[in-house]
Amino acid sequence: MKGENMISRKLKILVAKITLLSMIAAGTSAILPLHSDLGWASQAVTVMAAETGKVTVTCSSLWTYSRAAWAAKIAVVSKGASFNVVDKVTVDGRAMYKLDNGRYITA
């Protein structure tokens, strides 16, 4: 029984991932729970249609984040720094941009 439950759980996760990737590719919105070392967070992230490209910091300084969460500040970057954006997410109604280095910024 335990083995069957594990297979069922893995299958559900696989189906969920495939569905999510299909939705993102189609530009459809989805609400995702965030996972951390402490378990599943109650905060949700809306994944929007991907917006990619290069951005350059024009303000004097800008926070970067380790994950799509406002409390995840990790470093400040200076004016003139450039990044490659690979995705756009909405956290608590505001936009964050995922960078190709895995960090997030605001705009």
Coordinates of N, CA and C in Angstrom, one line a residue:
M1 N 0.8 -1.2 0.0 CA 0.0 0.0 0.0 C 0.9 1.3 0.0
K2 N 1.9 1.3 0.8 CA 2.8 2.5 0.9 C 3.4 2.8 -0.4
G3 N 3.9 1.8 -1.1 CA 4.5 1.9 -2.4 C 3.5 2.5 -3.4
E4 N 2.3 2.0 -3.4 CA 1.3 2.5 -4.3 C 1.0 4.0 -4.1
N5 N 0.9 4.4 -2.8 CA 0.7 5.8 -2.4 C 1.8 6.7 -2.9
M6 N 3.1 6.2 -2.8 CA 4.2 7.0 -3.3 C 4.2 7.2 -4.8
I7 N 3.8 6.1 -5.5 CA 3.7 6.2 -7.0 C 2.6 7.1 -7.4
S8 N 1.5 7.0 -6.7 CA 0.4 7.9 -7.0 C 0.7 9.4 -6.7
R9 N 1.5 9.6 -5.7 CA 1.9 11.0 -5.3 C 2.9 11.5 -6.4
K10 N 3.8 10.7 -6.8 CA 4.8 11.1 -7.8 C 4.1 11.4 -9.2
L11 N 3.1 10.5 -9.5 CA 2.3 10.7 -10.7 C 1.6 12.0 -10.7
K12 N 0.9 12.3 -9.6 CA 0.2 13.6 -9.4 C 1.1 14.8 -9.6
I13 N 2.3 14.7 -9.0 CA 3.3 15.8 -9.1 C 3.7 16.0 -10.6
L14 N 4.0 14.9 -11.3 CA 4.4 14.9 -12.7 C 3.3 15.5 -13.5
V15 N 2.1 15.1 -13.3 CA 1.0 15.7 -14.1 C 0.8 17.2 -13.8
A16 N 1.0 17.6 -12.6 CA 0.9 19.0 -12.2 C 2.0 19.8 -12.9
K17 N 3.2 19.3 -12.9 CA 4.3 20.0 -13.6 C 4.1 20.1 -15.1
I18 N 3.6 19.1 -15.7 CA 3.4 19.1 -17.1 C 2.3 20.1 -17.4
T19 N 1.2 20.1 -16.6 CA 0.1 21.1 -16.8 C 0.6 22.5 -16.6
L20 N 1.4 22.8 -15.6 CA 1.9 24.1 -15.3 C 2.8 24.6 -16.5
L21 N 3.7 23.7 -17.0 CA 4.5 24.1 -18.1 C 3.7 24.4 -19.3
S22 N 2.7 23.7 -19.6 CA 1.8 23.9 -20.7 C 1.1 25.2 -20.6
M23 N 0.6 25.6 -19.4 CA 0.0 26.8 -19.1 C 0.9 28.0 -19.3
I24 N 2.1 27.9 -18.8 CA 3.1 29.0 -19.0 C 3.4 29.2 -20.4
A25 N 3.6 28.1 -21.2 CA 4.0 28.2 -22.6 C 2.8 28.9 -23.4
A26 N 1.6 28.6 -22.9 CA 0.4 29.2 -23.6 C 0.1 30.6 -23.1
G27 N 0.8 31.1 -22.1 CA 0.6 32.4 -21.6 C -0.6 32.5 -20.7
T28 N -1.0 31.4 -20.1 CA -2.1 31.4 -19.1 C -1.6 31.6 -17.7
S29 N -2.4 32.2 -16.9 CA -2.0 32.4 -15.5 C -2.2 31.2 -14.6
A30 N -1.5 31.1 -13.6 CA -1.6 30.0 -12.6 C -1.2 30.5 -11.3
I31 N -1.8 29.9 -10.2 CA -1.4 30.3 -8.9 C -0.6 29.1 -8.3
L32 N 0.6 29.4 -7.8 CA 1.5 28.4 -7.3 C 1.8 28.6 -5.8
P33 N 1.8 27.6 -5.0 CA 2.3 27.8 -3.6 C 3.8 27.8 -3.6
L34 N 4.4 28.5 -2.7 CA 5.9 28.6 -2.6 C 6.3 27.5 -1.6
H35 N 7.4 26.8 -1.9 CA 8.0 25.8 -1.0 C 9.3 26.4 -0.5
S36 N 9.5 26.2 0.8 CA 10.8 26.6 1.4 C 11.2 25.4 2.3
D37 N 12.4 25.6 2.9 CA 12.9 24.6 3.8 C 11.9 24.3 5.0
L38 N 11.1 25.3 5.3 CA 10.2 25.2 6.4 C 8.8 24.6 6.0
G39 N 8.7 24.2 4.8 CA 7.4 23.7 4.3 C 6.7 24.6 3.3
W40 N 5.5 24.3 3.0 CA 4.8 25.1 2.0 C 4.3 26.4 2.6
A41 N 4.6 27.5 2.0 CA 4.2 28.8 2.4 C 2.8 29.1 2.0
S42 N 2.1 30.0 2.7 CA 0.8 30.3 2.4 C 0.7 31.4 1.3
Q43 N 1.8 32.0 1.0 CA 1.8 33.0 -0.1 C 1.8 32.4 -1.4
A44 N 1.0 32.9 -2.3 CA 0.9 32.3 -3.7 C 1.6 33.3 -4.7
V45 N 2.0 32.7 -5.8 CA 2.7 33.5 -6.8 C 1.9 33.2 -8.1
T46 N 1.6 34.3 -8.8 CA 0.9 34.1 -10.1 C 1.9 34.2 -11.2
V47 N 2.0 33.1 -12.0 CA 2.9 33.1 -13.1 C 2.2 33.6 -14.3
M48 N 2.7 34.6 -14.9 CA 2.1 35.3 -16.1 C 2.9 34.8 -17.3
A49 N 2.4 35.2 -18.5 CA 3.1 34.9 -19.7 C 4.5 35.4 -19.6
A50 N 5.4 34.6 -20.1 CA 6.8 35.0 -19.9 C 7.2 36.3 -20.7
E51 N 7.9 37.1 -20.0 CA 8.4 38.3 -20.6 C 9.9 38.3 -20.5
T52 N 10.7 38.2 -21.6 CA 12.1 38.0 -21.5 C 12.8 39.2 -22.2
G53 N 14.1 39.4 -21.9 CA 14.8 40.4 -22.5 C 15.9 40.9 -21.5
K54 N 16.6 41.9 -21.9 CA 17.7 42.5 -21.1 C 17.2 43.8 -20.4
V55 N 17.5 43.9 -19.1 CA 17.2 45.1 -18.4 C 18.4 45.7 -17.8
T56 N 18.4 47.1 -17.7 CA 19.5 47.8 -17.0 C 19.0 48.6 -15.9
V57 N 19.6 48.6 -14.8 CA 19.2 49.4 -13.6 C 19.4 50.9 -13.9
T58 N 18.4 51.7 -13.8 CA 18.5 53.1 -14.0 C 18.4 53.9 -12.7
C59 N 17.9 53.3 -11.7 CA 17.9 54.0 -10.4 C 19.2 53.9 -9.7
S60 N 19.5 54.6 -8.6 CA 20.8 54.6 -7.9 C 21.1 53.2 -7.4
S61 N 20.1 52.5 -6.9 CA 20.3 51.1 -6.4 C 19.0 50.3 -6.4
L62 N 19.1 49.0 -6.4 CA 18.0 48.2 -6.5 C 18.2 46.8 -5.8
W63 N 17.3 46.4 -5.0 CA 17.4 45.1 -4.3 C 17.2 44.0 -5.3
T64 N 17.9 42.9 -5.0 CA 17.7 41.6 -5.7 C 17.2 40.7 -4.6
Y65 N 16.4 39.6 -5.0 CA 15.8 38.7 -4.1 C 16.2 37.3 -4.5
S66 N 16.3 36.4 -3.5 CA 16.7 35.0 -3.7 C 15.6 34.2 -4.3
R67 N 14.3 34.6 -4.1 CA 13.2 33.9 -4.6 C 12.0 34.9 -4.8
A68 N 10.9 34.5 -5.3 CA 9.8 35.4 -5.6 C 9.0 35.6 -4.3
A69 N 9.6 36.4 -3.4 CA 9.0 36.8 -2.2 C 9.6 38.1 -1.7
W70 N 8.8 39.0 -1.2 CA 9.3 40.3 -0.8 C 10.3 40.3 0.4
A71 N 10.2 39.3 1.2 CA 11.1 39.2 2.3 C 12.4 38.5 2.0
A72 N 12.6 38.1 0.8 CA 13.8 37.4 0.4 C 14.9 38.3 -0.2
K73 N 15.1 39.5 0.4 CA 16.1 40.4 -0.1 C 17.5 39.8 0.2
I74 N 18.4 39.9 -0.8 CA 19.8 39.3 -0.6 C 20.9 40.3 -0.9
A75 N 20.7 41.2 -1.9 CA 21.8 42.1 -2.3 C 21.3 43.3 -3.0
V76 N 22.1 44.4 -3.0 CA 21.7 45.6 -3.7 C 22.6 45.7 -4.9
V77 N 22.1 46.0 -6.0 CA 22.9 46.3 -7.2 C 22.8 47.7 -7.6
S78 N 23.8 48.2 -8.2 CA 24.0 49.7 -8.5 C 23.5 50.0 -9.9
K79 N 23.3 51.3 -10.1 CA 22.9 51.9 -11.4 C 23.8 51.4 -12.5
G80 N 23.3 51.0 -13.6 CA 24.1 50.5 -14.7 C 24.2 49.0 -14.8
A81 N 23.9 48.3 -13.8 CA 24.0 46.8 -13.8 C 23.0 46.3 -14.8
S82 N 23.3 45.3 -15.6 CA 22.4 44.7 -16.6 C 22.2 43.3 -16.3
F83 N 20.9 42.8 -16.6 CA 20.5 41.5 -16.4 C 19.7 41.0 -17.5
N84 N 19.7 39.6 -17.7 CA 18.8 39.0 -18.6 C 17.6 38.5 -17.9
V85 N 16.4 38.9 -18.3 CA 15.1 38.5 -17.7 C 14.6 37.2 -18.4
V86 N 14.3 36.2 -17.6 CA 13.8 35.0 -18.2 C 12.3 34.8 -18.0
D87 N 11.7 35.5 -17.0 CA 10.3 35.3 -16.7 C 9.8 36.5 -15.8
K88 N 8.5 36.7 -15.8 CA 7.9 37.7 -15.0 C 6.9 37.0 -14.1
V89 N 6.9 37.3 -12.8 CA 5.9 36.8 -11.9 C 5.2 37.9 -11.1
T90 N 4.1 37.7 -10.6 CA 3.4 38.7 -9.8 C 3.3 38.1 -8.4
V91 N 3.8 38.9 -7.4 CA 3.8 38.5 -6.0 C 3.0 39.6 -5.2
D92 N 1.9 39.2 -4.6 CA 1.0 40.1 -3.9 C 0.6 41.3 -4.7
G93 N 0.3 41.0 -6.0 CA -0.2 42.0 -6.9 C 0.9 42.9 -7.6
R94 N 2.2 42.7 -7.3 CA 3.2 43.5 -7.9 C 4.2 42.6 -8.6
A95 N 4.8 43.2 -9.7 CA 5.7 42.4 -10.6 C 7.1 42.2 -10.0
M96 N 7.6 41.0 -10.3 CA 9.0 40.7 -10.0 C 9.5 40.0 -11.3
Y97 N 10.7 40.1 -11.6 CA 11.3 39.5 -12.8 C 12.4 38.5 -12.4
K98 N 12.3 37.3 -12.9 CA 13.3 36.3 -12.7 C 14.4 36.5 -13.6
L99 N 15.6 36.4 -13.1 CA 16.8 36.6 -13.9 C 17.5 35.3 -14.3
D100 N 18.3 35.3 -15.3 CA 19.0 34.1 -15.7 C 19.9 33.5 -14.7
N101 N 20.3 34.3 -13.7 CA 21.2 33.8 -12.6 C 20.4 33.3 -11.4
G102 N 19.0 33.2 -11.5 CA 18.2 32.6 -10.5 C 17.6 33.7 -9.5
R103 N 18.1 34.9 -9.5 CA 17.6 35.9 -8.6 C 16.4 36.6 -9.2
Y104 N 15.8 37.4 -8.4 CA 14.6 38.2 -8.9 C 14.9 39.7 -8.6
I105 N 14.3 40.5 -9.4 CA 14.3 42.0 -9.2 C 13.0 42.6 -9.5
T106 N 12.8 43.9 -9.1 CA 11.6 44.6 -9.4 C 11.8 45.5 -10.5
A107 N 10.8 46.2 -10.9 CA 11.0 47.2 -12.0 C 10.1 48.4 -11.7

